[in-house]
PDB file of C-alpha atoms and ligand atoms in Angstrom:
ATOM      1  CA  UNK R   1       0.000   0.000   0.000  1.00 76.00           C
ATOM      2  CA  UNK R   2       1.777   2.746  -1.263  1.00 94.00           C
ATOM      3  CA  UNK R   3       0.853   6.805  -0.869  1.00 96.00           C
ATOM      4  CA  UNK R   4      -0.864   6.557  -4.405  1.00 97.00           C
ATOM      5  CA  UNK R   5      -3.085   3.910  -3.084  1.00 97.00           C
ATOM      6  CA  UNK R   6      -4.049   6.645  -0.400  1.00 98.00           C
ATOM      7  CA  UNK R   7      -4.418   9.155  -1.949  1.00 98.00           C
ATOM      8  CA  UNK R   8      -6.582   7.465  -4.554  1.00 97.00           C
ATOM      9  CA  UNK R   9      -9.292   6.294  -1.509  1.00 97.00           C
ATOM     10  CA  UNK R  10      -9.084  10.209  -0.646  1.00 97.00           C
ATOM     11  CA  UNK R  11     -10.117  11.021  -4.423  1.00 97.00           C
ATOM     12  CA  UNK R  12     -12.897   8.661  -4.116  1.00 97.00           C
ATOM     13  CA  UNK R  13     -14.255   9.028  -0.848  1.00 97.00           C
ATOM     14  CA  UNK R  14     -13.223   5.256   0.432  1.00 95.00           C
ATOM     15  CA  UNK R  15     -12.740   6.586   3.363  1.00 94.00           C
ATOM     16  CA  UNK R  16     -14.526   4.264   5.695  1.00 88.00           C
ATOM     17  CA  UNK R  17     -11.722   5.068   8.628  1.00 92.00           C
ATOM     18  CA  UNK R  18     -12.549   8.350   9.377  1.00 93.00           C
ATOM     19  CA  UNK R  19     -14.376   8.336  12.757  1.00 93.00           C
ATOM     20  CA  UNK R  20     -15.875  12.342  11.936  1.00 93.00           C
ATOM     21  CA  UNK R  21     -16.167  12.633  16.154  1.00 96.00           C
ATOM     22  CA  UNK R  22     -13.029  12.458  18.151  1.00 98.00           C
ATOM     23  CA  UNK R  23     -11.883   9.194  19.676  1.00 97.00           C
ATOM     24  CA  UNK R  24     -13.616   8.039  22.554  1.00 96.00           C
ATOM     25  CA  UNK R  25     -10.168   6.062  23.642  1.00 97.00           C
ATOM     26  CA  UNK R  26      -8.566   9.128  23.345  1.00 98.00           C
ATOM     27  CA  UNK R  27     -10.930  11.005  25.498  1.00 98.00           C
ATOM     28  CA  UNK R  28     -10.278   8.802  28.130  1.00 98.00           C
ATOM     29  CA  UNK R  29      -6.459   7.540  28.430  1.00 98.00           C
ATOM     30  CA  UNK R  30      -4.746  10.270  26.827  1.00 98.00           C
ATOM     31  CA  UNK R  31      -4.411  12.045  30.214  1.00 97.00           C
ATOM     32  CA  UNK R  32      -3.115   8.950  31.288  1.00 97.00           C
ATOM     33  CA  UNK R  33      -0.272   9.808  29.575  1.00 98.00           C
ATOM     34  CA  UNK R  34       0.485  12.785  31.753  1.00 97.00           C
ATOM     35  CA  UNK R  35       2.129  15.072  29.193  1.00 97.00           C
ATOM     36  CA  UNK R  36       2.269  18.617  29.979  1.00 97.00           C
ATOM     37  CA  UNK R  37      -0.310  21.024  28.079  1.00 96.00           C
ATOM     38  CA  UNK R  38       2.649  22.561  26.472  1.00 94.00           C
ATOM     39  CA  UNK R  39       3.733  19.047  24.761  1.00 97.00           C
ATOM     40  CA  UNK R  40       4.658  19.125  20.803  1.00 98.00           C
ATOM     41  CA  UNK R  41       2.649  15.827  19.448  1.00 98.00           C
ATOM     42  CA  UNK R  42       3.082  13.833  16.618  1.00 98.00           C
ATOM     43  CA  UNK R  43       0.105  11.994  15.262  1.00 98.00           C
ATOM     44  CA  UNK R  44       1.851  10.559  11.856  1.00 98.00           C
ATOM     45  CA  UNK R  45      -0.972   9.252   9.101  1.00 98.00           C
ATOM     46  CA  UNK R  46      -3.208  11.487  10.829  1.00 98.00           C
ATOM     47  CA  UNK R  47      -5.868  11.730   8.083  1.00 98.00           C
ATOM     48  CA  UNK R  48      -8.488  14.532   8.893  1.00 97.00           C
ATOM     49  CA  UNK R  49      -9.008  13.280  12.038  1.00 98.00           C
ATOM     50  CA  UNK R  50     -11.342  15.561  14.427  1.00 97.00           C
ATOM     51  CA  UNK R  51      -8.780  14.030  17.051  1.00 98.00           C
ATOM     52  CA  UNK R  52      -5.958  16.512  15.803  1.00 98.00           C
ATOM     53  CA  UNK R  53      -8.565  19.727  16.607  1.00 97.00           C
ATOM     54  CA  UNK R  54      -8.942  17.407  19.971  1.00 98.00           C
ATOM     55  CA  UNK R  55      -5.491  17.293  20.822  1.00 98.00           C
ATOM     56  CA  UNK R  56      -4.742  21.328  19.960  1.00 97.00           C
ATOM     57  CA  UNK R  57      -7.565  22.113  22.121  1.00 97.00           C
ATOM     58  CA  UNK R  58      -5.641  20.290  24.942  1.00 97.00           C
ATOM     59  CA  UNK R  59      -3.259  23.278  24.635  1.00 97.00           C
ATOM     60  CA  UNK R  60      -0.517  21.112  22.693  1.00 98.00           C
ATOM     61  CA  UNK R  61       1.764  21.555  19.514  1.00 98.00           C
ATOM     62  CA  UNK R  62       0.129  19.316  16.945  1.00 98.00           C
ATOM     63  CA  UNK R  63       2.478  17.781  13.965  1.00 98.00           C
ATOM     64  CA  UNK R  64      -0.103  15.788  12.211  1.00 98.00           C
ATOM     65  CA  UNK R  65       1.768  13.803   9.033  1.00 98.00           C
ATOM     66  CA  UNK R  66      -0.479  13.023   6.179  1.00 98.00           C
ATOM     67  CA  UNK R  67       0.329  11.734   2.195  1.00 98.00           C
ATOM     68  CA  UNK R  68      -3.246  12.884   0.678  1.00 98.00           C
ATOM     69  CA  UNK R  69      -3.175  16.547   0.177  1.00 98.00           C
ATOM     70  CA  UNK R  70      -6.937  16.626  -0.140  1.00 98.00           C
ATOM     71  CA  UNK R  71      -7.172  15.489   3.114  1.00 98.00           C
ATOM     72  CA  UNK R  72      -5.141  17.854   4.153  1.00 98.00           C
ATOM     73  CA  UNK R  73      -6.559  20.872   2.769  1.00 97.00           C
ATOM     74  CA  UNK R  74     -10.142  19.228   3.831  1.00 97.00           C
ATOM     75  CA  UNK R  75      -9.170  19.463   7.508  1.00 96.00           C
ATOM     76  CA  UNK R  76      -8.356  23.261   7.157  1.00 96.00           C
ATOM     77  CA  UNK R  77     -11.576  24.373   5.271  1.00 96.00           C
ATOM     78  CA  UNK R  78     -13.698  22.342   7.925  1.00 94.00           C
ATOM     79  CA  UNK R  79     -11.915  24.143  10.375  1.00 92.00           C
ATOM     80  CA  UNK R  80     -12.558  27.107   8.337  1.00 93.00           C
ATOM     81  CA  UNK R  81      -9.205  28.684   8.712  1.00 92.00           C
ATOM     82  CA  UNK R  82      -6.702  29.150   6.242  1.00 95.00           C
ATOM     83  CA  UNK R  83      -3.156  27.462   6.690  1.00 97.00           C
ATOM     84  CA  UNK R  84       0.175  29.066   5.928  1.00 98.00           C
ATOM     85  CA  UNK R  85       1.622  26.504   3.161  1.00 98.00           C
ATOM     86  CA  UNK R  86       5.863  26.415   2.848  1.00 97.00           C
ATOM     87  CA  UNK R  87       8.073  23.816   1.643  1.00 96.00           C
ATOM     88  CA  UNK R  88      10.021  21.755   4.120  1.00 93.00           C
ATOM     89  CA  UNK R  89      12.248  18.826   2.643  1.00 91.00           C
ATOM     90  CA  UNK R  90      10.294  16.342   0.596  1.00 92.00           C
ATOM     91  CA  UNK R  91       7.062  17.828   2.370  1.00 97.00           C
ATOM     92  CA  UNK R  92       4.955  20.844   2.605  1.00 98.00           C
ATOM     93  CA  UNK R  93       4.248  22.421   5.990  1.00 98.00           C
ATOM     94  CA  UNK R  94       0.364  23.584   6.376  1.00 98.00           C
ATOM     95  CA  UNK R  95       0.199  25.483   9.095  1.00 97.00           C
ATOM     96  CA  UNK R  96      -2.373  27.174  11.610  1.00 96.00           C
ATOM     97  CA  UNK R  97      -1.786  28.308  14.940  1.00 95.00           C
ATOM     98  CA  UNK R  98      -1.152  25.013  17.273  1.00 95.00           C
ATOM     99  CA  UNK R  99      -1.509  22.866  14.196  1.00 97.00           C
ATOM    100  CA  UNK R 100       1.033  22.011  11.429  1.00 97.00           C
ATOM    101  CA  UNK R 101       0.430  19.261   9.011  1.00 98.00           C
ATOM    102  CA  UNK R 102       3.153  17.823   7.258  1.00 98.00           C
ATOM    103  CA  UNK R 103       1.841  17.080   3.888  1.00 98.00           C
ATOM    104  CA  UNK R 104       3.960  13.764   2.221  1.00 98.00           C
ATOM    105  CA  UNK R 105       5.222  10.806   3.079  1.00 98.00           C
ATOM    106  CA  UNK R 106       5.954   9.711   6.808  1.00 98.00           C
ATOM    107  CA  UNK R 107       8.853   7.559   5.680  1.00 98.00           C
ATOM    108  CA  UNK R 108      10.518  11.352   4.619  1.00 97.00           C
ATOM    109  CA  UNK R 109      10.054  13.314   7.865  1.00 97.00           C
ATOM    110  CA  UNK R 110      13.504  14.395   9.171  1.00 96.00           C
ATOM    111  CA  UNK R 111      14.437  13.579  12.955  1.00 96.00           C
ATOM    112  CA  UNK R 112      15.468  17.475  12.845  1.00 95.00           C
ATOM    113  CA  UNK R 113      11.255  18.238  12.217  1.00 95.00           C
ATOM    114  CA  UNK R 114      10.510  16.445  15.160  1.00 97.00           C
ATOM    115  CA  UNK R 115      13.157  17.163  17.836  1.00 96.00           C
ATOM    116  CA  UNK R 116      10.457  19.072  19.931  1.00 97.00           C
ATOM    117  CA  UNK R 117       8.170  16.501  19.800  1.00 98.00           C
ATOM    118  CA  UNK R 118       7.032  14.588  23.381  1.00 98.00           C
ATOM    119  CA  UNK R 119       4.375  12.533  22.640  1.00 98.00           C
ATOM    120  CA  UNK R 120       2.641  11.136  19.830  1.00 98.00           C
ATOM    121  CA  UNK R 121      -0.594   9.419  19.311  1.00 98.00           C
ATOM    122  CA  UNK R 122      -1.533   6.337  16.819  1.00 98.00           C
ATOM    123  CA  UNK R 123      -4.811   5.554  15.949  1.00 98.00           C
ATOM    124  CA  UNK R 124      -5.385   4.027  12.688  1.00 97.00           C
ATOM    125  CA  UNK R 125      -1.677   4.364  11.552  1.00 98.00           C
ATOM    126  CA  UNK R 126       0.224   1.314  12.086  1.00 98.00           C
ATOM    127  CA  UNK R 127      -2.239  -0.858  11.267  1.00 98.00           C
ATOM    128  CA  UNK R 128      -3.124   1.016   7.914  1.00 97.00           C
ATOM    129  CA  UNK R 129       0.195  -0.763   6.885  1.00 97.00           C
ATOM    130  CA  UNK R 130       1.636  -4.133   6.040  1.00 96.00           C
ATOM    131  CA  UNK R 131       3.679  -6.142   8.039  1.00 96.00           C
ATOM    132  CA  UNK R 132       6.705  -4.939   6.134  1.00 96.00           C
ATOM    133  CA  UNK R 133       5.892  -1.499   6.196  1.00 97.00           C
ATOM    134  CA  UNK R 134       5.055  -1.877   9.926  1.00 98.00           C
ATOM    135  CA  UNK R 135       8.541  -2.659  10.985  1.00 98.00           C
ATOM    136  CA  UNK R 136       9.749   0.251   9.225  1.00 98.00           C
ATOM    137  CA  UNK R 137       6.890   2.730  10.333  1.00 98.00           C
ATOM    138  CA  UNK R 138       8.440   1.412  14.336  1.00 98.00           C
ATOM    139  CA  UNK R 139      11.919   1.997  13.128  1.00 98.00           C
ATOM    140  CA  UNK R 140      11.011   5.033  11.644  1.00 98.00           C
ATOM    141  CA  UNK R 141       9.082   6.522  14.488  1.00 98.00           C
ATOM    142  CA  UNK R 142      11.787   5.198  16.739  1.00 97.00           C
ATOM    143  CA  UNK R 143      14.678   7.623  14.971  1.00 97.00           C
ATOM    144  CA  UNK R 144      11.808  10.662  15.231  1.00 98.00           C
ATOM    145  CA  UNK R 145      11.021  10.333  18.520  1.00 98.00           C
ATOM    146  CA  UNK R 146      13.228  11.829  21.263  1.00 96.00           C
ATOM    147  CA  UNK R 147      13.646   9.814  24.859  1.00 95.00           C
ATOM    148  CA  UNK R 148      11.063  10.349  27.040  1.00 96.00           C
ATOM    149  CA  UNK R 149       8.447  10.816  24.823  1.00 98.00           C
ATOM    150  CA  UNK R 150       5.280   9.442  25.562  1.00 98.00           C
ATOM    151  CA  UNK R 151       2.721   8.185  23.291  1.00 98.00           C
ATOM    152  CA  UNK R 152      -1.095   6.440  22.785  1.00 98.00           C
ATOM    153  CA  UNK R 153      -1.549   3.662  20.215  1.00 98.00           C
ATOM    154  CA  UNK R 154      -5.025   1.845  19.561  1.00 98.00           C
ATOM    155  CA  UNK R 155      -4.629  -1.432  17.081  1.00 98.00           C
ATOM    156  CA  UNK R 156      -6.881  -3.939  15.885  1.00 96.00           C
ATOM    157  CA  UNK R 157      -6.811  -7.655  15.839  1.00 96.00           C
ATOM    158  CA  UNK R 158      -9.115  -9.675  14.242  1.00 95.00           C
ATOM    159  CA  UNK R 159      -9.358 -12.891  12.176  1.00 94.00           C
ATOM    160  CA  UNK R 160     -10.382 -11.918   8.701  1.00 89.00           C
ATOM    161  CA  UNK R 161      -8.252 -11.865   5.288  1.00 83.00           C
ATOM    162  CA  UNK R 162      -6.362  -8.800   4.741  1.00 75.00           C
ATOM    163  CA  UNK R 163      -6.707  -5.233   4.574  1.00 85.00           C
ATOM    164  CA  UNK R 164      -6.490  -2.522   5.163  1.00 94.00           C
ATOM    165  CA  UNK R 165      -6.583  -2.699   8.001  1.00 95.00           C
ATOM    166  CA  UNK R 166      -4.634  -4.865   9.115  1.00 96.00           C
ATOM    167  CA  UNK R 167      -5.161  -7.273  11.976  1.00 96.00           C
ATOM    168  CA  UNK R 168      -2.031  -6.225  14.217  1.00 97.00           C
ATOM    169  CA  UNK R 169      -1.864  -9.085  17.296  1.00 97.00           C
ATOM    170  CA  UNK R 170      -0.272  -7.812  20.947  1.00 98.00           C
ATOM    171  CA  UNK R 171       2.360  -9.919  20.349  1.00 98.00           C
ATOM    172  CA  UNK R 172       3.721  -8.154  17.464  1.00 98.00           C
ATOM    173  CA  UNK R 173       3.027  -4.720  19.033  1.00 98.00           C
ATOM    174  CA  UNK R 174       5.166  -6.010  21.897  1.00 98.00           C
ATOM    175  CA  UNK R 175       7.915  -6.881  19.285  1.00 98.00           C
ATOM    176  CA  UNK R 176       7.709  -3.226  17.177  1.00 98.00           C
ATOM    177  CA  UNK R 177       7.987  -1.253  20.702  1.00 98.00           C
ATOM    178  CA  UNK R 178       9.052  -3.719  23.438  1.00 96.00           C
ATOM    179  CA  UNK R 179      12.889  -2.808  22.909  1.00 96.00           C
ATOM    180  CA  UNK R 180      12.828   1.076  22.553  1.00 97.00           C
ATOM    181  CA  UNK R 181       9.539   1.446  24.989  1.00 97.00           C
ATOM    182  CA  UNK R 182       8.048   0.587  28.074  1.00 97.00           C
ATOM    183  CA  UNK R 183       4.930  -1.075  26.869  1.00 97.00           C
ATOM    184  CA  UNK R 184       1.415  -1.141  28.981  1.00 97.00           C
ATOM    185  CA  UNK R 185      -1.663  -2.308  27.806  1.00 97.00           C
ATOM    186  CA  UNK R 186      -4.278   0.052  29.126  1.00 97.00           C
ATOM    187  CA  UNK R 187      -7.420  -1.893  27.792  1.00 95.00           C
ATOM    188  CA  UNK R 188      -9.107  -4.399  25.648  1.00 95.00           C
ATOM    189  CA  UNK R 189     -12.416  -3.828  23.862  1.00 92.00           C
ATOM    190  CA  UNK R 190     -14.413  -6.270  22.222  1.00 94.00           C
ATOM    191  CA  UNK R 191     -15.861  -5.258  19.159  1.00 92.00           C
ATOM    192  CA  UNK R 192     -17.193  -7.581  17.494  1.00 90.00           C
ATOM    193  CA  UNK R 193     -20.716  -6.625  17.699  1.00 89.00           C
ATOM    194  CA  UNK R 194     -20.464  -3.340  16.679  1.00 88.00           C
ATOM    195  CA  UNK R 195     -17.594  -3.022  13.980  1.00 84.00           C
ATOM    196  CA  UNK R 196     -19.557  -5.394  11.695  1.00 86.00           C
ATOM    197  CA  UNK R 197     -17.448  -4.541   8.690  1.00 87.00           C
ATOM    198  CA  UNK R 198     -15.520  -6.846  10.479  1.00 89.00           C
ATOM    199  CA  UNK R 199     -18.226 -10.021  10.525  1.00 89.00           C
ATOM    200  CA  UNK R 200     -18.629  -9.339   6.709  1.00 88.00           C
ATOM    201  CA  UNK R 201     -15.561 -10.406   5.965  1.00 88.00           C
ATOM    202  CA  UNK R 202     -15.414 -13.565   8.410  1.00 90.00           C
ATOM    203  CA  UNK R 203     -14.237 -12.551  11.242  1.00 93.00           C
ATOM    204  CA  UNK R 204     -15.102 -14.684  14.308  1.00 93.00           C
ATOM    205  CA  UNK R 205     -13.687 -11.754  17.039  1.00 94.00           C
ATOM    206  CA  UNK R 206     -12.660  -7.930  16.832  1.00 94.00           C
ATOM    207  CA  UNK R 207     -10.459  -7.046  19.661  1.00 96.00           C
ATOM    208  CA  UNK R 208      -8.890  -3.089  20.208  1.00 97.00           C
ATOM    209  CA  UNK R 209      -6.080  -2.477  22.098  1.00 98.00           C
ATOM    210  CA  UNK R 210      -5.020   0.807  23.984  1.00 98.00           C
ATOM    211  CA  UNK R 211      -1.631   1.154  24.963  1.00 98.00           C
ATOM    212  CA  UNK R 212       0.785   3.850  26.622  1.00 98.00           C
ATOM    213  CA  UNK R 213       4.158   3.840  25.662  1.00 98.00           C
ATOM    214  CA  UNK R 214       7.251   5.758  26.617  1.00 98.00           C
ATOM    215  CA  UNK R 215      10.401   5.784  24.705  1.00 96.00           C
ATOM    216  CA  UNK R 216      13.382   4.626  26.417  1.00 91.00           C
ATOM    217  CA  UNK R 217      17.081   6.152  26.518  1.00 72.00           C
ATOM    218  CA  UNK R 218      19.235   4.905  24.263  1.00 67.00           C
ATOM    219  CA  UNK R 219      22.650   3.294  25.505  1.00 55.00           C
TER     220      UNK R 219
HETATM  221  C1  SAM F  96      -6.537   4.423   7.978  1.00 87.04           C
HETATM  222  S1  SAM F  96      -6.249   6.099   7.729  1.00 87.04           S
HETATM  223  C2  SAM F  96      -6.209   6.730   9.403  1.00 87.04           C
HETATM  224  C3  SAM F  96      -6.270   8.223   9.466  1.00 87.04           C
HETATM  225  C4  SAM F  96      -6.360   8.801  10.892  1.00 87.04           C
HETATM  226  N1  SAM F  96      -5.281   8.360  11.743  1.00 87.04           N
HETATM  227  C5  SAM F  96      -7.698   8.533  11.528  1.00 87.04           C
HETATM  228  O1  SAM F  96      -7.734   7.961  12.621  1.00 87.04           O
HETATM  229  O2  SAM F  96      -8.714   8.907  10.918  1.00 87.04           O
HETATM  230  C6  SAM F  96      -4.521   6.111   7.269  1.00 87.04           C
HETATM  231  C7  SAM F  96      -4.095   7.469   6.746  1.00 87.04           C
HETATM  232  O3  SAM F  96      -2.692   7.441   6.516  1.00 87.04           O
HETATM  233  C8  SAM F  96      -2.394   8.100   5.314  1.00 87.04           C
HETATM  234  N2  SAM F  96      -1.133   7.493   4.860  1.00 87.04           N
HETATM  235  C9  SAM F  96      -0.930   6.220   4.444  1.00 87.04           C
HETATM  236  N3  SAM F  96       0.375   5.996   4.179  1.00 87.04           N
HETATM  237  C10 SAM F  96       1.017   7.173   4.463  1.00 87.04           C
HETATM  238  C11 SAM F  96       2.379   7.569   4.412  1.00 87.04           C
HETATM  239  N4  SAM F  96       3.373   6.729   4.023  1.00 87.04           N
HETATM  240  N5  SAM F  96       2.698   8.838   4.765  1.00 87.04           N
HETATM  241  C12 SAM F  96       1.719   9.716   5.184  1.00 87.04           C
HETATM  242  N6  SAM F  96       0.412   9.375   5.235  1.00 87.04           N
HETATM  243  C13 SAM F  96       0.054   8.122   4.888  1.00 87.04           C
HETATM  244  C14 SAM F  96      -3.612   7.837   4.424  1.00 87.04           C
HETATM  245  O4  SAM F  96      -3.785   8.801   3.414  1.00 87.04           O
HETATM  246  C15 SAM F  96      -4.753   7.866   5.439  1.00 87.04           C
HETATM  247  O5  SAM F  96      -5.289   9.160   5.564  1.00 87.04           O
END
């Protein structure tokens, strides 16, 4: 699944993701987190999630990262403000008080763009991805992400043929994060009754996952 592949759902509305309210998960274990107000988040494949607007209202720095420029530029007229647009690298910075939104690919973001950064939130990200590109989404976010920093991931597992998304066990969560973070597994939802996308395409149980991460120092 490439950025073209993306960006072509964007074009023709295949959006099925997009929550349009803000996360209820995030709502409730973000503060869990206990990252000052004054935080600089990341929030890579970050869509136009309501959950970015969510997260600026908290009173933090929001560096959203997202490859379909419609989506971008759909985020800012909903918002109804008008973003200051500049070049930076391979990307283009759209920017609005709290909120910038890198506009490319996450695989291109710089370390330098994100040396501020002290938490970071995942929801619908790494398991938008294939197991390939999930080792090198970790390994990627791993060289962005300074020590200390704390972060909020929500994935899926389920037992139907392949997506997006893709089913993304605890296990291999444990083996993405387990050696640069300290891993905790906040919750476990069962939806299966209500995500029946899921039961459409045979799936006998729909588990979500919340956990809290924190990087670790590096030796
Ligand atoms: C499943 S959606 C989730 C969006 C958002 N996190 C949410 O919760 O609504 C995945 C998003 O990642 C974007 N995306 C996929 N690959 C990307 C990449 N390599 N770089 C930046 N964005 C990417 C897609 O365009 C899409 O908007």
């Amino acid at each position: 699944m490439d950025t073209q592949f993306w960006q072509q759902r964007w074009r023709e509305g295949i959006t099925g993701w997009h929550e349009g309210t803000v996360n209820a998960h995030l709502q409730s274990y973000w503060p869990k987190l206990g990252l000052p107000a004054e935080a600089s988040v990341l929030v890579p494949l970050c869509g136009r999630s309501e959950d970015l607007g969510w997260l600026a209202d908290q009173g933090h720095e929001v560096l959203g990262v997202e490859c379909s420029e419609q989506a971008v530029e759909e985020w800012f007229a909903n918002s109804g403000v008008t973003p200051e647009r500049k070049p930076q690298g391979a990307l283009e910075v759209w920017s609005e008080g709290k909120l910038e939104l890198l506009c490319g690919d996450f695989f291109e973001v710089d370390p330098q763009d994100t040396k501020q950064v002290a938490g970071w939130y995942d929801r619908a990200a790494l398991i938008a991805l294939t197991k390939e590109q999930r080792c090198a989404y970790a390994a990627h976010l791993r060289s962005l992400l300074p020590a200390g920093s704390r972060g909020l991931l929500l994935s899926l597992e389920f037992d139907a043929p392949a997506g997006p998304p893709f089913s993304v066990a605890p296990a291999e969560v444990e083996s993405l994060f387990g050696s640069w973070c300290q891993l905790e597994r906040l919750v476990e939802s069962d939806l299966f009754e209500t995500e029946t996308k899921f039961q459409k395409r045979g799936a006998s149980f729909v588990l979500e996952h919340v956990w809290a991460l924190e990087t670790q120092n590096e030796d």
